[in-house]
PDB file of C-alpha atoms in Angstrom:
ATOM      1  CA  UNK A 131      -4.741  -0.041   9.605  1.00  0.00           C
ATOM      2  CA  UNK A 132      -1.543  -0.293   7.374  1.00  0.00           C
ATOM      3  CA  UNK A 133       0.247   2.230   9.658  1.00  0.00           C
ATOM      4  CA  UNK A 134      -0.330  -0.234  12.837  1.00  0.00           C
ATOM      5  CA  UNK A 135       0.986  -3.155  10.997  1.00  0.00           C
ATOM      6  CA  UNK A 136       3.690  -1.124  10.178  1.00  0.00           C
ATOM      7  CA  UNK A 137       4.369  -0.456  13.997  1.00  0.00           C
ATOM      8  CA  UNK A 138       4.605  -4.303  14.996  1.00  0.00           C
ATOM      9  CA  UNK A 139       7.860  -4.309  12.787  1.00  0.00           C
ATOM     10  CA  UNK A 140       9.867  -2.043  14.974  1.00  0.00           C
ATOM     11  CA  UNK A 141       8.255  -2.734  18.431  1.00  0.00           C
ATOM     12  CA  UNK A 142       9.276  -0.561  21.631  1.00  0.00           C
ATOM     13  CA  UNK A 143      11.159  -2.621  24.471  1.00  0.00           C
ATOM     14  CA  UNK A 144      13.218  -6.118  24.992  1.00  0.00           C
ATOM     15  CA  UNK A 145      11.400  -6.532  21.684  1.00  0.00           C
ATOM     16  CA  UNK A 146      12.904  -3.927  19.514  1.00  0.00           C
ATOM     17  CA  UNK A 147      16.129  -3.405  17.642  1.00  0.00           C
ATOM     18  CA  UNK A 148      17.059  -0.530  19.714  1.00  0.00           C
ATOM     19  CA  UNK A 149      17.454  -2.860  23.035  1.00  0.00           C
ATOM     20  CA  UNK A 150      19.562  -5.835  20.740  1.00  0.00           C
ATOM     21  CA  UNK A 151      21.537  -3.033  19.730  1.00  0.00           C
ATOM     22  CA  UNK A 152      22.302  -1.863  23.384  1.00  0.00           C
ATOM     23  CA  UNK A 153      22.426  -5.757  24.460  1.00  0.00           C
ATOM     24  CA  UNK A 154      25.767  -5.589  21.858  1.00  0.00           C
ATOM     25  CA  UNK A 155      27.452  -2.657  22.654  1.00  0.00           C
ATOM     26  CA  UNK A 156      27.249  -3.542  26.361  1.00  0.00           C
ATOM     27  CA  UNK A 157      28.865  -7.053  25.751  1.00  0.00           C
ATOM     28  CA  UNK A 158      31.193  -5.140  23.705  1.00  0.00           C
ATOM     29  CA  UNK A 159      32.215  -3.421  26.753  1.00  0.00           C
ATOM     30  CA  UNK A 160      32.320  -6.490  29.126  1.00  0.00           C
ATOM     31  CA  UNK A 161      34.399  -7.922  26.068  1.00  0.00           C
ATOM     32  CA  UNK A 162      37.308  -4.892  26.008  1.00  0.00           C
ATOM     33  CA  UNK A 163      37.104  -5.514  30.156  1.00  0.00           C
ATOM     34  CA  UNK A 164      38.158  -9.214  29.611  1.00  0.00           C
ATOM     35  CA  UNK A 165      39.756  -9.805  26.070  1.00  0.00           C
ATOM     36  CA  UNK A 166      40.600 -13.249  26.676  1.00  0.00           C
ATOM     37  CA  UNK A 167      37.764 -14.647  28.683  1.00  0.00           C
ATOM     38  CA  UNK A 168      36.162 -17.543  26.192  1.00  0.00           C
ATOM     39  CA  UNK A 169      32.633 -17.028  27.522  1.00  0.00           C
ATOM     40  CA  UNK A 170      32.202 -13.291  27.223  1.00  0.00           C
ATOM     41  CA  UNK A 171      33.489 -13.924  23.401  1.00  0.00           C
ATOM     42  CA  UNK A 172      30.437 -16.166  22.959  1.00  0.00           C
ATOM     43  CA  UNK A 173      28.153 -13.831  24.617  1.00  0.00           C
ATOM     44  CA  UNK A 174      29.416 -10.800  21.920  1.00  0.00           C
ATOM     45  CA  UNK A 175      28.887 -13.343  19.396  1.00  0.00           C
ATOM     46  CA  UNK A 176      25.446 -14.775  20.308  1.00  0.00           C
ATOM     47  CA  UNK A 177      24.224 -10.415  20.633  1.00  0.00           C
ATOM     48  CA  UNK A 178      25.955  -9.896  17.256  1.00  0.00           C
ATOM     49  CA  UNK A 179      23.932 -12.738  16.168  1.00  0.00           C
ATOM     50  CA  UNK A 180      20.441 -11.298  17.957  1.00  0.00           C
ATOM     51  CA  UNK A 181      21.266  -7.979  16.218  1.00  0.00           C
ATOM     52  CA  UNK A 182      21.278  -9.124  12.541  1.00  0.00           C
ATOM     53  CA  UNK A 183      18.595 -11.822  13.194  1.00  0.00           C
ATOM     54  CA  UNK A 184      16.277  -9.240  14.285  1.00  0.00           C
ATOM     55  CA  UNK A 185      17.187  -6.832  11.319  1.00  0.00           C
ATOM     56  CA  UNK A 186      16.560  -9.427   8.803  1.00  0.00           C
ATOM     57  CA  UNK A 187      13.198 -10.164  10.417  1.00  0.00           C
ATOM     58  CA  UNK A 188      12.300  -6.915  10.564  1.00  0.00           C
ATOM     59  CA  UNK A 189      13.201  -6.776   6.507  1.00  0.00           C
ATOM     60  CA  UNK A 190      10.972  -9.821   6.030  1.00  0.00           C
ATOM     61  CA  UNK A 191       8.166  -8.760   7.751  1.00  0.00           C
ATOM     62  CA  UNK A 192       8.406  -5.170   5.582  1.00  0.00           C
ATOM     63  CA  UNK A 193       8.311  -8.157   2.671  1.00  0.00           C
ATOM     64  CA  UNK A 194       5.120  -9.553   3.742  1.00  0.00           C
ATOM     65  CA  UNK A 195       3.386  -5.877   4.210  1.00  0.00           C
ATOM     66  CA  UNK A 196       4.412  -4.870   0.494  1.00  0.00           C
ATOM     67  CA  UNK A 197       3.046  -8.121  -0.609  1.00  0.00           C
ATOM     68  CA  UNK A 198      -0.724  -7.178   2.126  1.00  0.00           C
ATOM     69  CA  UNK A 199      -0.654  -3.930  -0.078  1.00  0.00           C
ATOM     70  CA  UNK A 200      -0.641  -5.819  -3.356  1.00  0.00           C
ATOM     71  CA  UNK A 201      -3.251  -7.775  -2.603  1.00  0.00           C
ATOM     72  CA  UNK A 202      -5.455  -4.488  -0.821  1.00  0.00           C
ATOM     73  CA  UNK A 203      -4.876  -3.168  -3.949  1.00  0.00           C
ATOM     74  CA  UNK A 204      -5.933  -5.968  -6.130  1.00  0.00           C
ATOM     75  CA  UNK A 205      -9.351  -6.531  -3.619  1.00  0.00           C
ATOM     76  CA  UNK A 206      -9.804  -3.105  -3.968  1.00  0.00           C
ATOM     77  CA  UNK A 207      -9.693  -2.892  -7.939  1.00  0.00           C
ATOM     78  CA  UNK A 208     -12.131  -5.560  -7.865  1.00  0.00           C
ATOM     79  CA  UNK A 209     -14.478  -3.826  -5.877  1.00  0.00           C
ATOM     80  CA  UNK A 210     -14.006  -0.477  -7.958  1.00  0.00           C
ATOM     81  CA  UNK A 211     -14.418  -2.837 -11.290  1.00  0.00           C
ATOM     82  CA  UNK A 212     -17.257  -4.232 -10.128  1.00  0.00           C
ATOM     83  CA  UNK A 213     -19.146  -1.199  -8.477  1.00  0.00           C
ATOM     84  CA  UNK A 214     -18.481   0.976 -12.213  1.00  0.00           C
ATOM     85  CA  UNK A 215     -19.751  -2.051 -14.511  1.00  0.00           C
ATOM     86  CA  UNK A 216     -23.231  -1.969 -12.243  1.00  0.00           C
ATOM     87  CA  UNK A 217     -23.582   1.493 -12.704  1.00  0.00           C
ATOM     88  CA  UNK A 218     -23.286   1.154 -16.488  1.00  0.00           C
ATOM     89  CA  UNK A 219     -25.867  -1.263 -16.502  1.00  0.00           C
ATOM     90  CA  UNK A 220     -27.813   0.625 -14.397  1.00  0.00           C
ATOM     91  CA  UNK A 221     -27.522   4.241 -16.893  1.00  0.00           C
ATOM     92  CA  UNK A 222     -28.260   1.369 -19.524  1.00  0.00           C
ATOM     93  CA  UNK A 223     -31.565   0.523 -17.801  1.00  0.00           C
ATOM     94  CA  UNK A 224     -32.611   4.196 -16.915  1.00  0.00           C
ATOM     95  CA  UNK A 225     -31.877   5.646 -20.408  1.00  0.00           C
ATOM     96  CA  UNK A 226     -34.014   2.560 -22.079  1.00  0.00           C
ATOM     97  CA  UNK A 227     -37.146   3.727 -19.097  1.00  0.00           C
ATOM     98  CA  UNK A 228     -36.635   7.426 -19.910  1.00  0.00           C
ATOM     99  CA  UNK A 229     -36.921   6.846 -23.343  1.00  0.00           C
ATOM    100  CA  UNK A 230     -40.207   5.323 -23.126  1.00  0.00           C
ATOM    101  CA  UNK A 231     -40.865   8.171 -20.502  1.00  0.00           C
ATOM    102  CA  UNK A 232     -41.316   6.448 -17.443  1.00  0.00           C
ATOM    103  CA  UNK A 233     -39.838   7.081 -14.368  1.00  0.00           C
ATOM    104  CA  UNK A 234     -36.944   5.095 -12.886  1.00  0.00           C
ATOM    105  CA  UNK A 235     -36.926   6.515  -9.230  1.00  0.00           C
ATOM    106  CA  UNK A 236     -35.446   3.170  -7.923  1.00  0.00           C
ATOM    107  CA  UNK A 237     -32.827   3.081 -10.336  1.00  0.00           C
ATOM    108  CA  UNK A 238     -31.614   5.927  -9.710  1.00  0.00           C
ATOM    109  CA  UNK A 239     -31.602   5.167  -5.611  1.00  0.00           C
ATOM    110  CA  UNK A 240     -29.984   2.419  -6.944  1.00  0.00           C
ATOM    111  CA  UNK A 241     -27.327   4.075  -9.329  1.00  0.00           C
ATOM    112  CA  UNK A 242     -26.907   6.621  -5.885  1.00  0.00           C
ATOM    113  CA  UNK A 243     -25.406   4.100  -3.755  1.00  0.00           C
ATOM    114  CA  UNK A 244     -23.624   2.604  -5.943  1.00  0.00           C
ATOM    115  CA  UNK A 245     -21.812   6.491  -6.864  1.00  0.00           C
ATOM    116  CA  UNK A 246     -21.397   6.503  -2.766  1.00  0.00           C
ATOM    117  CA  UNK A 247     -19.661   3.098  -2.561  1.00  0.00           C
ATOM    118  CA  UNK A 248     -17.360   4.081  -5.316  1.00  0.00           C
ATOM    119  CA  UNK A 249     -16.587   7.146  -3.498  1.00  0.00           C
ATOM    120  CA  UNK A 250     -15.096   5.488  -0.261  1.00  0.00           C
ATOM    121  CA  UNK A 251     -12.817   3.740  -3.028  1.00  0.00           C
ATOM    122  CA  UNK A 252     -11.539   7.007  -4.765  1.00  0.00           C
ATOM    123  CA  UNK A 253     -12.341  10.335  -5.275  1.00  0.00           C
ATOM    124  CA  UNK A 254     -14.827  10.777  -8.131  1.00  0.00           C
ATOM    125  CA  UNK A 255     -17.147  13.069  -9.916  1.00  0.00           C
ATOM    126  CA  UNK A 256     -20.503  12.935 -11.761  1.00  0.00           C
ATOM    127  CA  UNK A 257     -22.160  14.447 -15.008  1.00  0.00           C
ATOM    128  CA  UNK A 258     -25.859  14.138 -16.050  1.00  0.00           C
ATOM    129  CA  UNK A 259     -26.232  13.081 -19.903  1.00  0.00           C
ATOM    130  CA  UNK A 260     -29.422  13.985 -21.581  1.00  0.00           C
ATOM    131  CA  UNK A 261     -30.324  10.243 -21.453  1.00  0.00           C
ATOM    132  CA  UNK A 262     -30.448  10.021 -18.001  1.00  0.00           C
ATOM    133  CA  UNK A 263     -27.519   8.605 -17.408  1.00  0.00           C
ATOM    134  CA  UNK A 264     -24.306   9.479 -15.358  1.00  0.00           C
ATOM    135  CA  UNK A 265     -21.025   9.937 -16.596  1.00  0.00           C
ATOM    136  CA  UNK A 266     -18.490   9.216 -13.785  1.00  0.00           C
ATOM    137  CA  UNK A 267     -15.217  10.470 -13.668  1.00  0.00           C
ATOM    138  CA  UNK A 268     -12.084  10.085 -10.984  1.00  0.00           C
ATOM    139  CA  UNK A 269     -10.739  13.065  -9.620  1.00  0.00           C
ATOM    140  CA  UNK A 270      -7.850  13.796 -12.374  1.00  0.00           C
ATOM    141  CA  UNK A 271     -11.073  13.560 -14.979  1.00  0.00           C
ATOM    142  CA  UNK A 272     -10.203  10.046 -16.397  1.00  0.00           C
ATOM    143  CA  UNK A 273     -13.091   8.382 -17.371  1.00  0.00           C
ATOM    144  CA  UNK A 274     -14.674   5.081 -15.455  1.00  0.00           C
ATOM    145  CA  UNK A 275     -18.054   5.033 -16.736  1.00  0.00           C
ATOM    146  CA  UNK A 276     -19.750   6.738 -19.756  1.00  0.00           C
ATOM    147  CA  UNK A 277     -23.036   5.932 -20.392  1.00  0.00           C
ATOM    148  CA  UNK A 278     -23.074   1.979 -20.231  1.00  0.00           C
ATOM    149  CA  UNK A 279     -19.471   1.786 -21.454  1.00  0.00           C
ATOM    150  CA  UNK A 280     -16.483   1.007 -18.281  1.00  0.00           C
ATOM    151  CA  UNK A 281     -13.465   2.049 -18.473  1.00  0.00           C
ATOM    152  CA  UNK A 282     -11.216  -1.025 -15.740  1.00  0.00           C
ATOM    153  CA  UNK A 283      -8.742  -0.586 -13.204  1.00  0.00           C
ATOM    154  CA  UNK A 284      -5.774  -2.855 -13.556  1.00  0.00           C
ATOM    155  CA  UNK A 285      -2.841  -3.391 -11.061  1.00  0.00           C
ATOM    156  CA  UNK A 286       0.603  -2.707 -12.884  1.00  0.00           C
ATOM    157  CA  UNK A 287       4.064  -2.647 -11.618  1.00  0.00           C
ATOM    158  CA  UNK A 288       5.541   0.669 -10.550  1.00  0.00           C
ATOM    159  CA  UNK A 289       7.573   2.122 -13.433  1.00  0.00           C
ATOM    160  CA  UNK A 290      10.433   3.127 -10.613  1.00  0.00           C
ATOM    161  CA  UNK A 291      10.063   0.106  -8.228  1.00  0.00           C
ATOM    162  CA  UNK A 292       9.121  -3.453  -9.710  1.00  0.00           C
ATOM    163  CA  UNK A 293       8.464  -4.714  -5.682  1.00  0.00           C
ATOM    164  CA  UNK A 294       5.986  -1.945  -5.952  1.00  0.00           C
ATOM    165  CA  UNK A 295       2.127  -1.912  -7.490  1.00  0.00           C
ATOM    166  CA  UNK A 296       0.474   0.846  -9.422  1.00  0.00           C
ATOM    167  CA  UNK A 297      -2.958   1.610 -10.480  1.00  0.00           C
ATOM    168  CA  UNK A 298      -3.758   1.544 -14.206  1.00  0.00           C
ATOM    169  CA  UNK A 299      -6.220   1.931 -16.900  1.00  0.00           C
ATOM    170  CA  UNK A 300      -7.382  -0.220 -19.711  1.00  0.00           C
ATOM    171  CA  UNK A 301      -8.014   2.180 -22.829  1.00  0.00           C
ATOM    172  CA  UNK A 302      -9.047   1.267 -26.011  1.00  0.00           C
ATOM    173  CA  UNK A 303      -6.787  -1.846 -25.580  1.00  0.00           C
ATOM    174  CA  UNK A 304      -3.762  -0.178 -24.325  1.00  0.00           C
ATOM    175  CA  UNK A 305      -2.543  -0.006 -20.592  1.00  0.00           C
ATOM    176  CA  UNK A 306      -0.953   2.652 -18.680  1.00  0.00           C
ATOM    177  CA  UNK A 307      -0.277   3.607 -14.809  1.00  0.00           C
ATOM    178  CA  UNK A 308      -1.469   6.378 -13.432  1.00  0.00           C
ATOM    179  CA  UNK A 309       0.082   9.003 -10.887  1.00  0.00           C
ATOM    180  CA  UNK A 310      -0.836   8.346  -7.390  1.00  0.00           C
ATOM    181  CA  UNK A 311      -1.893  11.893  -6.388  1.00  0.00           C
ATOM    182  CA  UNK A 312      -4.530  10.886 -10.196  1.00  0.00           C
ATOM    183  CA  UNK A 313      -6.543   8.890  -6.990  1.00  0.00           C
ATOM    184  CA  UNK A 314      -7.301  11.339  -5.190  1.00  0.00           C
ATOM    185  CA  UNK A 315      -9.114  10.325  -1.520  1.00  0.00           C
ATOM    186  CA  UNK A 316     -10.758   7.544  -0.549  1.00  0.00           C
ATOM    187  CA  UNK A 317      -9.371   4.092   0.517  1.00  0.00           C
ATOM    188  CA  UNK A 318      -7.117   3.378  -2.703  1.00  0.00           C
ATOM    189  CA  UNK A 319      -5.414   6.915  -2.790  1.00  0.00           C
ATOM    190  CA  UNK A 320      -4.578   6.002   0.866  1.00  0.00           C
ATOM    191  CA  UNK A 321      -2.983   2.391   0.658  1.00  0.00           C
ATOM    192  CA  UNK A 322      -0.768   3.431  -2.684  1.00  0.00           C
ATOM    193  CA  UNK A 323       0.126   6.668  -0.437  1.00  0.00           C
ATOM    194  CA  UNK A 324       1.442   3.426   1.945  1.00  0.00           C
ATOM    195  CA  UNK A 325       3.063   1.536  -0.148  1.00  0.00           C
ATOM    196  CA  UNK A 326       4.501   4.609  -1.706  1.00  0.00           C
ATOM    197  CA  UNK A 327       5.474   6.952   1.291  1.00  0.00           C
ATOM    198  CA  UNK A 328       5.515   5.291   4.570  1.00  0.00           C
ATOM    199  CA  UNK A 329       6.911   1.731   3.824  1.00  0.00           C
ATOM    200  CA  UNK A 330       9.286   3.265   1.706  1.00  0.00           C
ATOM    201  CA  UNK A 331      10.354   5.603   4.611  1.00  0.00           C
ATOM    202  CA  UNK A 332      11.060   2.512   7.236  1.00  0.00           C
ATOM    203  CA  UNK A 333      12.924  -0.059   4.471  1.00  0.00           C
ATOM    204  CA  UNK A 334      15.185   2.978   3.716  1.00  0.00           C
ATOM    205  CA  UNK A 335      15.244   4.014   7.641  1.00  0.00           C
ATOM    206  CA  UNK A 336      16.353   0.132   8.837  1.00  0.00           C
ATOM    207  CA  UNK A 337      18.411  -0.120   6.000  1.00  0.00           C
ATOM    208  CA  UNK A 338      20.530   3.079   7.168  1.00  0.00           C
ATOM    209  CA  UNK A 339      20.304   1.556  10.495  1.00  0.00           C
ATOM    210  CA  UNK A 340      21.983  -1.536   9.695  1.00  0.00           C
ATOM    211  CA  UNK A 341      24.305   0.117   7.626  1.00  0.00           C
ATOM    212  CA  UNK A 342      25.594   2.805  10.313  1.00  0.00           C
ATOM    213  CA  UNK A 343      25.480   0.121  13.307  1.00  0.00           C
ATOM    214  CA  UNK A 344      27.977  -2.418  10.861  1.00  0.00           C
ATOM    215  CA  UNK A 345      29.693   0.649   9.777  1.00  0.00           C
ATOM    216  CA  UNK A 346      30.734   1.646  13.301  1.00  0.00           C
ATOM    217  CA  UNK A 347      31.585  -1.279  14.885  1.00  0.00           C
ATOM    218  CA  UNK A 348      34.000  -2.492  11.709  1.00  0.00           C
ATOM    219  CA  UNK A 349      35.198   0.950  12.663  1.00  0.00           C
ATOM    220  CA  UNK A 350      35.524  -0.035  16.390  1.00  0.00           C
ATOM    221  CA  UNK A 351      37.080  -2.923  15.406  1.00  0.00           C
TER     222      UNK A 351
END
């Protein structure tokens, strides 16, 4: 979904940078044909002006997907923060029935699902206590739920790139990020892979386009 956003920022056709760019260079040559004709000046001008009009929205609109990831990210935390504090209270409820040894077979449906909607968040892993209850675990073995105690999620700016967003933790009082490839899969791991890979890829991509169609041209000139 992020990747076909990603693709209405450089479109294909009369739409795209590529055909501005040719719209230029082609009054460029009408232009060197007729130096001192008045309107073919204005019509290098107004392509020159098409050209960075279209870069800069195409800058903007990379803007506006960073800031759709932050707030995936921040929807998603929510959903992850909310799944792991049910599933404490649920290992709180089963432990209390197991210890007066009955049976909590619709808990632990319950506490099931729950694991399984997790799961299409990030990658995590499960182990039984003797109480019944489920530790959960992400992928890199940091801890999200022990017992009926939940360890958060918090969005944190990326220690390399402040435009960025990073996923931390909340331990014992003190926050830190953690590495993407910590994720693992699910739906998380893929939006910071995103932010982190692919958007990064087309700002620096446009920017070395701009930069190398100014470049040559000044040249030209």
């Amino acid at each position: 979904a992020q990747l076909e956003r990603l693709e209405t920022v450089l479109p294909p056709g009369e739409q795209g940078l590529g055909y501005a760019a040719g719209q230029l260079l082609n009054a460029m040559v009408d232009l060197a044909s007729r130096p001192q004709d008045p309107s073919t000046r204005e019509v290098v001008l107004a392509r020159a002006q098409d050209v960075a009009a279209r870069f800069a929205s195409a800058g903007e609109q990379l803007d506006g997907l960073q800031a759709g990831v932050a707030q995936d990210l921040q929807n998603s935390l929510a959903g992850v923060n909310g799944l792991t504090q049910r599933i404490a209270e649920v290992n709180d409820q089963i432990a209390r029935i197991g210890a007066m040894g009955q049976p909590a077979n619709d808990l632990l449906d319950q506490r099931d699902q729950l694991i399984s909607e997790l799961s299409g968040y990030l990658q995590v892993t499960t182990i039984a206590a003797g109480d019944g209850s489920l530790g959960v675990f992400m992928a890199s073995g940091q801890r999200l739920v022990l017992g009926k105690e939940v360890t958060p999620l918090v969005l944190v700016p990326d220690a390399y790139d402040v435009s960025r967003q990073a996923i931390g933790i909340v331990d014992n009082g003190v926050t830190r990020a953690l590495p993407q490839q910590l994720i693992g899969a699910g739906s998380l791991g893929g939006v910071l892979r995103f932010q982190n890979e692919d958007l990064v890829a087309a700002r620096n991509r446009l920017g070395q386009m701009a930069t190398a169609l100014a470049t040559r041209l000044n040249e030209q000139q």
